[in-house]
Amino acid sequence: MATKPTPNKTKPKTAKKVEKEKSNEPSFLQVVCGNLYDTLRSQKLWVSVGVIICLISVLLIIAFVGNIKLGYIDQANLEEGMPVAAQNYSGRWGAIVSDYFMAKCFGIFAFCIPLFGLCLALKCIDAKRVVLRKCFIQCVLWLVWGSVAASVVGVHLADYANLRLTFPLGGEHGDAVRKFMDLQIGTVGTIAVLGGLALCYLIYFSSKTIIFIRTLLNPTEYIKSKLPKRNAEGEEPTEEGEAQQPETEGEQLAEVQTEEGALTVDLTTGEVITETPETEGEEGTAHDEDATPIDLELTDGAEEAASDDAEEGVDLSLEVSEPQNQDEGFTVEEGAHEEEASGDTLEELRLQGPYDPKKDLENYRYPSLDLLKKYEGIDVQLNSEELNANKDRIIEVLRNFGVEISSIKATVGPTITLYEITPAPGVKIAKIRNLEDDIALNLSAIGVRIIAPIPGKGTIGIEVPNQNPLIVSMESILNSKKFQESTFELPIALGKTITNEVYMVDLAKMPHLLVAGATGQGKSVGLNAIITSLLYKKHPAELKIVMVDPKKVEFSIYTPIENHFLAKIPGDGDSIITDVTKVIQTLTSLCQEMDTRYDLLKKARVRNIKEYNAKFIARQLNPEHGHNYMPYIVVVIDEFGDLIMTAGKEVELPIARIAQLARAVGMHMIIATQRPTTNIITGTIKANFPARMAFKVMSQIDSRTILDAKGADQLVGKGDMLFLAGNTPVRVQCAFVDTPEVEQICQHIATQQSYLGPFELPEPAVEGGEGGSSEGFDTANMDPMFADAAREIVINQQGSTSLIQRRFSIGYNRAGRLMDQMEKAGIVGPTRGAKPREVYCADLAELELKLNSL
């Protein structure tokens, strides 16, 4: 029986629809405006404009120089209409232009015009970061003020200067203003006004001028306040050098996009579904957007995906927080448990407002996202052919082994696709788990991993690597709304999960992190991503980093920011610790810093660093009683295995002690190794490092060592990792940040105002043999440098081992022995943690009596 042909139900287009389609077509004006807009945004156009402006500026400079030297020859010709060739280096055009700007306008300060042109050219070419508004204001000020000042100088020094100038030194503008001021306030008044304006200019553009004025007005008080270079806790002095101006105009803005939801394909029905993903715990992996699932037929010859258009992100503008200007200096309000101040003093302290820890570097600007590289085509898109092919192969393998499934769904991530299958009733999970190698063989893929079952769901997961993995750039992670609006104390943006979500954790809650991975699998990039996240979110006053690099090359790129973020023992040359002996001293010093901080918390009657800093900012703790603002300290050790092999227990014991106790005082550790064996990652280390980050390792034994479970040996490498902060590891594609990007970030920070030096950790106590722990003072074993070192200590009234190291160019061990000998001789007191030793001798006369009595 013949089948009746299906009638064509397509309706003809009405005139109204045709009109509507035509109206949607862009008009000629829209096309022209769009092309013009694209042309104006072209980088080639702006570089060309910059080159032209640079050329004109250079020609102006040549013309002005020629006018100074040969203008007297061209002047007569200019008055006659230039009948002969000009002598100026730039010819007739240069003679006319230079005569106008230098004689008719601003005199010698007309050079500001081509200099501003060079700044404008650099801005167009984008060869150097130039604040155009700042350059323009300065050039205008120099043109106006400089021409008047040059006119005053030219009038009074005309008889003494042997300059063959054919134009007034200040130009006609300067002469006119000078004559008017001389008529109104006299010559002395004119000079005074010009000097006052110059002083105001210096005050506005340099904070050193304020320090200079205060020193002139009250030198005794200023010098007295500056004598102790550091307070008892090693806090940096509040007076800093010249503040660097911000590199970008106005407020720093970051362009933020909401994250795409997980691209989920239900392979049973073939329709597009939208689900809201679940939020996780403290790691903060909540979705920013709804998921976009896509379903396909379970039967053979499955249909194509109904839609592969993911919902696009929304562009927002988010202001990057900057330090707020607060009152200068620091005065405190006594705590309830400390010695109480008088009522009048207490009221005065309360009126000054809260203490601002960022005041010392109030002009600090956080790194901008422009310093990071943007990668094209980083959005996850569906490949229907690949999904259907993998689906068919998975179903075929399962059926060959007698496993039936009722549904299959795929979730596409940047590098991994998760296939969720629901087994038919009566199928054992263990049977599917044992088919891992068979599925990998049939899919011709490495890194296939089975999750049976998926926690919180009634499905079994099969993770399959994508044929075309995508790069998860650091720029896209830091540009996310989740990172920009994060309230974590120490936020770390690791990358994206299988569901294409930004994955973040808080180091302050972990509280320590263990990183492992074979060579070349992304471990060093992961450490750089962690450090970069912290640099983008934390102010130098809030964070200090101790870097240990036995390889000597991994962390060298962070050397430029040592005065901003790094911490070290006083007297050490390099802030990046590479010597094993210095590592032991640094860890010992960190233990002393931890004990000192716990003493301060006890005195302040608080339980952790957050409560302590809140009290200190509220001016409820007195610095005279040893209190100071506590920055977080993050210790990053790159190759822990090498330290264990060379130092063993000397390194392991202080690390274990810090890991056990230091969380409450804001000290956190990140240690990394490429050999996660049991003799390196011991039971003590594992017990105190609950958070683990595992890149691809070579064997299942290494995976069990780092994660207590298999899986790290089945990763695909290149940043593919498993992060464990609870019971179940999460698969994450680590964000990629290249070395040139890190260098640009460090250079951006290094060019800004900084502290006088790295954050100083307390000097480690010298052990018995090296410190001279014998009872009493033995003059027979007295160091030949003892008397000179004692005089230096008494003159400076500062019992510091690092002071002896610097003044006498000796090592730490010998300087420590000298300090211990002086302690036994009664010249200095015992160690006091981070504080310098107390000096018992008030002057050199008392010291000489002490030395003669030995």
PDB file of N, CA, C and O in Angstrom, residues 173-203:
ATOM      1  N   HIS A 173      55.086  85.694  26.864  1.00  0.00           N
ATOM      2  CA  HIS A 173      54.141  85.358  27.938  1.00  0.00           C
ATOM      3  C   HIS A 173      54.786  85.559  29.298  1.00  0.00           C
ATOM      4  O   HIS A 173      54.197  86.184  30.206  1.00  0.00           O
ATOM      5  N   GLY A 174      55.988  85.058  29.500  1.00  0.00           N
ATOM      6  CA  GLY A 174      56.662  85.210  30.774  1.00  0.00           C
ATOM      7  C   GLY A 174      56.947  86.657  31.094  1.00  0.00           C
ATOM      8  O   GLY A 174      56.789  87.107  32.241  1.00  0.00           O
ATOM      9  N   ASP A 175      57.374  87.444  30.084  1.00  0.00           N
ATOM     10  CA  ASP A 175      57.667  88.853  30.327  1.00  0.00           C
ATOM     11  C   ASP A 175      56.414  89.623  30.708  1.00  0.00           C
ATOM     12  O   ASP A 175      56.426  90.466  31.617  1.00  0.00           O
ATOM     13  N   ALA A 176      55.298  89.326  30.057  1.00  0.00           N
ATOM     14  CA  ALA A 176      54.059  90.046  30.357  1.00  0.00           C
ATOM     15  C   ALA A 176      53.588  89.747  31.782  1.00  0.00           C
ATOM     16  O   ALA A 176      53.217  90.667  32.532  1.00  0.00           O
ATOM     17  N   VAL A 177      53.613  88.493  32.187  1.00  0.00           N
ATOM     18  CA  VAL A 177      53.179  88.143  33.538  1.00  0.00           C
ATOM     19  C   VAL A 177      54.133  88.705  34.579  1.00  0.00           C
ATOM     20  O   VAL A 177      53.715  89.220  35.627  1.00  0.00           O
ATOM     21  N   ARG A 178      55.447  88.658  34.303  1.00  0.00           N
ATOM     22  CA  ARG A 178      56.426  89.189  35.260  1.00  0.00           C
ATOM     23  C   ARG A 178      56.235  90.684  35.470  1.00  0.00           C
ATOM     24  O   ARG A 178      56.277  91.185  36.604  1.00  0.00           O
ATOM     25  N   LYS A 179      56.060  91.414  34.365  1.00  0.00           N
ATOM     26  CA  LYS A 179      55.881  92.877  34.494  1.00  0.00           C
ATOM     27  C   LYS A 179      54.631  93.205  35.294  1.00  0.00           C
ATOM     28  O   LYS A 179      54.622  94.124  36.117  1.00  0.00           O
ATOM     29  N   PHE A 180      53.547  92.451  35.067  1.00  0.00           N
ATOM     30  CA  PHE A 180      52.321  92.688  35.828  1.00  0.00           C
ATOM     31  C   PHE A 180      52.536  92.417  37.315  1.00  0.00           C
ATOM     32  O   PHE A 180      52.095  93.193  38.175  1.00  0.00           O
ATOM     33  N   MET A 181      53.230  91.327  37.666  1.00  0.00           N
ATOM     34  CA  MET A 181      53.472  90.989  39.072  1.00  0.00           C
ATOM     35  C   MET A 181      54.422  91.974  39.717  1.00  0.00           C
ATOM     36  O   MET A 181      54.246  92.348  40.883  1.00  0.00           O
ATOM     37  N   ASP A 182      55.448  92.427  38.981  1.00  0.00           N
ATOM     38  CA  ASP A 182      56.364  93.435  39.526  1.00  0.00           C
ATOM     39  C   ASP A 182      55.630  94.729  39.840  1.00  0.00           C
ATOM     40  O   ASP A 182      55.910  95.412  40.839  1.00  0.00           O
ATOM     41  N   LEU A 183      54.680  95.090  38.991  1.00  0.00           N
ATOM     42  CA  LEU A 183      53.915  96.310  39.207  1.00  0.00           C
ATOM     43  C   LEU A 183      53.005  96.188  40.428  1.00  0.00           C
ATOM     44  O   LEU A 183      52.813  97.165  41.174  1.00  0.00           O
ATOM     45  N   GLN A 184      52.464  94.991  40.671  1.00  0.00           N
ATOM     46  CA  GLN A 184      51.500  94.816  41.754  1.00  0.00           C
ATOM     47  C   GLN A 184      52.163  94.522  43.094  1.00  0.00           C
ATOM     48  O   GLN A 184      51.790  95.103  44.112  1.00  0.00           O
ATOM     49  N   ILE A 185      53.136  93.597  43.133  1.00  0.00           N
ATOM     50  CA  ILE A 185      53.718  93.161  44.422  1.00  0.00           C
ATOM     51  C   ILE A 185      55.222  93.335  44.485  1.00  0.00           C
ATOM     52  O   ILE A 185      55.856  92.963  45.480  1.00  0.00           O
ATOM     53  N   GLY A 186      55.848  93.862  43.451  1.00  0.00           N
ATOM     54  CA  GLY A 186      57.279  94.102  43.466  1.00  0.00           C
ATOM     55  C   GLY A 186      58.083  92.863  43.100  1.00  0.00           C
ATOM     56  O   GLY A 186      57.567  91.745  43.034  1.00  0.00           O
ATOM     57  N   THR A 187      59.385  93.080  42.900  1.00  0.00           N
ATOM     58  CA  THR A 187      60.255  91.981  42.483  1.00  0.00           C
ATOM     59  C   THR A 187      60.390  90.919  43.562  1.00  0.00           C
ATOM     60  O   THR A 187      60.327  89.711  43.298  1.00  0.00           O
ATOM     61  N   VAL A 188      60.553  91.355  44.821  1.00  0.00           N
ATOM     62  CA  VAL A 188      60.705  90.395  45.920  1.00  0.00           C
ATOM     63  C   VAL A 188      59.427  89.575  46.090  1.00  0.00           C
ATOM     64  O   VAL A 188      59.466  88.351  46.284  1.00  0.00           O
ATOM     65  N   GLY A 189      58.285  90.231  45.993  1.00  0.00           N
ATOM     66  CA  GLY A 189      57.022  89.508  46.100  1.00  0.00           C
ATOM     67  C   GLY A 189      56.836  88.509  44.967  1.00  0.00           C
ATOM     68  O   GLY A 189      56.310  87.406  45.167  1.00  0.00           O
ATOM     69  N   THR A 190      57.271  88.894  43.751  1.00  0.00           N
ATOM     70  CA  THR A 190      57.175  87.973  42.615  1.00  0.00           C
ATOM     71  C   THR A 190      58.007  86.727  42.856  1.00  0.00           C
ATOM     72  O   THR A 190      57.549  85.594  42.626  1.00  0.00           O
ATOM     73  N   ILE A 191      59.248  86.919  43.328  1.00  0.00           N
ATOM     74  CA  ILE A 191      60.122  85.765  43.604  1.00  0.00           C
ATOM     75  C   ILE A 191      59.530  84.894  44.714  1.00  0.00           C
ATOM     76  O   ILE A 191      59.566  83.658  44.652  1.00  0.00           O
ATOM     77  N   ALA A 192      58.939  85.534  45.745  1.00  0.00           N
ATOM     78  CA  ALA A 192      58.343  84.760  46.840  1.00  0.00           C
ATOM     79  C   ALA A 192      57.149  83.936  46.355  1.00  0.00           C
ATOM     80  O   ALA A 192      56.982  82.769  46.734  1.00  0.00           O
ATOM     81  N   VAL A 193      56.308  84.535  45.512  1.00  0.00           N
ATOM     82  CA  VAL A 193      55.154  83.805  44.986  1.00  0.00           C
ATOM     83  C   VAL A 193      55.606  82.616  44.138  1.00  0.00           C
ATOM     84  O   VAL A 193      55.067  81.499  44.242  1.00  0.00           O
ATOM     85  N   LEU A 194      56.610  82.845  43.288  1.00  0.00           N
ATOM     86  CA  LEU A 194      57.101  81.746  42.452  1.00  0.00           C
ATOM     87  C   LEU A 194      57.688  80.624  43.304  1.00  0.00           C
ATOM     88  O   LEU A 194      57.478  79.440  43.028  1.00  0.00           O
ATOM     89  N   GLY A 195      58.427  81.008  44.350  1.00  0.00           N
ATOM     90  CA  GLY A 195      58.986  79.981  45.234  1.00  0.00           C
ATOM     91  C   GLY A 195      57.919  79.209  45.978  1.00  0.00           C
ATOM     92  O   GLY A 195      57.999  77.989  46.133  1.00  0.00           O
ATOM     93  N   GLY A 196      56.860  79.910  46.437  1.00  0.00           N
ATOM     94  CA  GLY A 196      55.770  79.227  47.119  1.00  0.00           C
ATOM     95  C   GLY A 196      55.026  78.263  46.204  1.00  0.00           C
ATOM     96  O   GLY A 196      54.673  77.158  46.610  1.00  0.00           O
ATOM     97  N   LEU A 197      54.798  78.688  44.952  1.00  0.00           N
ATOM     98  CA  LEU A 197      54.134  77.791  43.998  1.00  0.00           C
ATOM     99  C   LEU A 197      54.990  76.557  43.709  1.00  0.00           C
ATOM    100  O   LEU A 197      54.479  75.448  43.573  1.00  0.00           O
ATOM    101  N   ALA A 198      56.314  76.755  43.604  1.00  0.00           N
ATOM    102  CA  ALA A 198      57.204  75.610  43.377  1.00  0.00           C
ATOM    103  C   ALA A 198      57.159  74.635  44.543  1.00  0.00           C
ATOM    104  O   ALA A 198      57.156  73.410  44.365  1.00  0.00           O
ATOM    105  N   LEU A 199      57.091  75.178  45.776  1.00  0.00           N
ATOM    106  CA  LEU A 199      57.016  74.314  46.953  1.00  0.00           C
ATOM    107  C   LEU A 199      55.709  73.529  46.976  1.00  0.00           C
ATOM    108  O   LEU A 199      55.686  72.333  47.297  1.00  0.00           O
ATOM    109  N   CYS A 200      54.592  74.180  46.628  1.00  0.00           N
ATOM    110  CA  CYS A 200      53.308  73.489  46.563  1.00  0.00           C
ATOM    111  C   CYS A 200      53.339  72.371  45.519  1.00  0.00           C
ATOM    112  O   CYS A 200      52.777  71.287  45.716  1.00  0.00           O
ATOM    113  N   TYR A 201      54.010  72.635  44.403  1.00  0.00           N
ATOM    114  CA  TYR A 201      54.136  71.616  43.355  1.00  0.00           C
ATOM    115  C   TYR A 201      54.894  70.392  43.877  1.00  0.00           C
ATOM    116  O   TYR A 201      54.491  69.253  43.669  1.00  0.00           O
ATOM    117  N   LEU A 202      55.995  70.649  44.576  1.00  0.00           N
ATOM    118  CA  LEU A 202      56.788  69.544  45.111  1.00  0.00           C
ATOM    119  C   LEU A 202      56.015  68.764  46.171  1.00  0.00           C
ATOM    120  O   LEU A 202      56.122  67.545  46.277  1.00  0.00           O
ATOM    121  N   ILE A 203      55.218  69.469  46.986  1.00  0.00           N
ATOM    122  CA  ILE A 203      54.426  68.790  48.010  1.00  0.00           C
ATOM    123  C   ILE A 203      53.390  67.881  47.359  1.00  0.00           C
ATOM    124  O   ILE A 203      53.142  66.758  47.810  1.00  0.00           O
TER     125      ILE A 203
END
